[in-house]
PDB file of C-alpha atoms in Angstrom:
ATOM      1  CA  MET A   1     -16.472 -15.233 -21.233  1.00  0.00           C
ATOM      2  CA  LYS A   2     -16.263 -16.009 -17.605  1.00  0.00           C
ATOM      3  CA  LYS A   3     -12.372 -16.643 -17.989  1.00  0.00           C
ATOM      4  CA  LEU A   4     -11.875 -13.137 -19.569  1.00  0.00           C
ATOM      5  CA  PHE A   5     -13.513 -11.638 -16.366  1.00  0.00           C
ATOM      6  CA  LEU A   6     -11.762 -13.890 -13.780  1.00  0.00           C
ATOM      7  CA  ILE A   7      -8.332 -13.210 -14.786  1.00  0.00           C
ATOM      8  CA  PRO A   8      -8.442  -9.203 -14.347  1.00  0.00           C
ATOM      9  CA  THR A   9     -10.363  -9.893 -11.138  1.00  0.00           C
ATOM     10  CA  ALA A  10      -7.780 -12.197  -9.670  1.00  0.00           C
ATOM     11  CA  LEU A  11      -5.157  -9.797 -10.763  1.00  0.00           C
ATOM     12  CA  VAL A  12      -6.548  -7.042  -8.877  1.00  0.00           C
ATOM     13  CA  ILE A  13      -7.219  -9.128  -5.765  1.00  0.00           C
ATOM     14  CA  LEU A  14      -3.491 -10.298  -5.776  1.00  0.00           C
ATOM     15  CA  LEU A  15      -2.138  -6.715  -6.317  1.00  0.00           C
ATOM     16  CA  THR A  16      -4.484  -5.471  -3.415  1.00  0.00           C
ATOM     17  CA  ALA A  17      -3.439  -8.120  -1.263  1.00  0.00           C
ATOM     18  CA  THR A  18       0.200  -7.647  -1.995  1.00  0.00           C
ATOM     19  CA  PHE A  19      -0.003  -3.777  -1.194  1.00  0.00           C
ATOM     20  CA  VAL A  20      -1.925  -4.368   2.185  1.00  0.00           C
ATOM     21  CA  ILE A  21       0.603  -6.699   3.314  1.00  0.00           C
ATOM     22  CA  GLY A  22       3.383  -4.399   2.428  1.00  0.00           C
ATOM     23  CA  GLN A  23       1.873  -1.587   4.078  1.00  0.00           C
ATOM     24  CA  ASN A  24       1.173  -3.757   7.307  1.00  0.00           C
ATOM     25  CA  THR A  25       4.812  -4.820   7.178  1.00  0.00           C
ATOM     26  CA  ARG A  26       6.169  -1.357   6.811  1.00  0.00           C
ATOM     27  CA  PHE A  27       3.966   0.196   9.638  1.00  0.00           C
ATOM     28  CA  SER A  28       4.660  -2.821  12.013  1.00  0.00           C
ATOM     29  CA  ASP A  29       8.202  -1.026  12.709  1.00  0.00           C
ATOM     30  CA  PRO A  30       7.614   1.925  15.040  1.00  0.00           C
ATOM     31  CA  LYS A  31      10.917   3.742  13.928  1.00  0.00           C
ATOM     32  CA  THR A  32       9.681   3.380  10.413  1.00  0.00           C
ATOM     33  CA  VAL A  33       6.407   4.513  11.300  1.00  0.00           C
ATOM     34  CA  ILE A  34       7.877   7.882  12.935  1.00  0.00           C
ATOM     35  CA  LYS A  35      10.131   8.502   9.833  1.00  0.00           C
ATOM     36  CA  GLU A  36       7.530   8.003   7.268  1.00  0.00           C
ATOM     37  CA  TRP A  37       5.323  10.214   9.137  1.00  0.00           C
ATOM     38  CA  ARG A  38       7.560  13.091   9.485  1.00  0.00           C
ATOM     39  CA  ARG A  39       8.400  12.836   5.451  1.00  0.00           C
ATOM     40  CA  PHE A  40       4.558  13.059   5.217  1.00  0.00           C
ATOM     41  CA  LYS A  41       4.183  16.000   7.250  1.00  0.00           C
ATOM     42  CA  VAL A  42       7.052  17.703   5.216  1.00  0.00           C
ATOM     43  CA  MET A  43       5.680  16.832   2.149  1.00  0.00           C
ATOM     44  CA  ARG A  44       1.978  18.261   2.986  1.00  0.00           C
ATOM     45  CA  THR A  45       3.488  21.645   4.329  1.00  0.00           C
ATOM     46  CA  PRO A  46       2.366  24.529   1.981  1.00  0.00           C
ATOM     47  CA  ILE A  47       5.152  26.557   0.457  1.00  0.00           C
TER      48      ILE A  47
END
């Protein structure tokens, strides 16, 4: 029973860590941050 609980938990932790590392890598480059923020603002602008 413990094995069935540990496998999904480990997968969730692994995916979360991968996502966080990816975000930190993307936002460490200032040019990328400005480009991403502009795209985000454009997407949020109501039509």
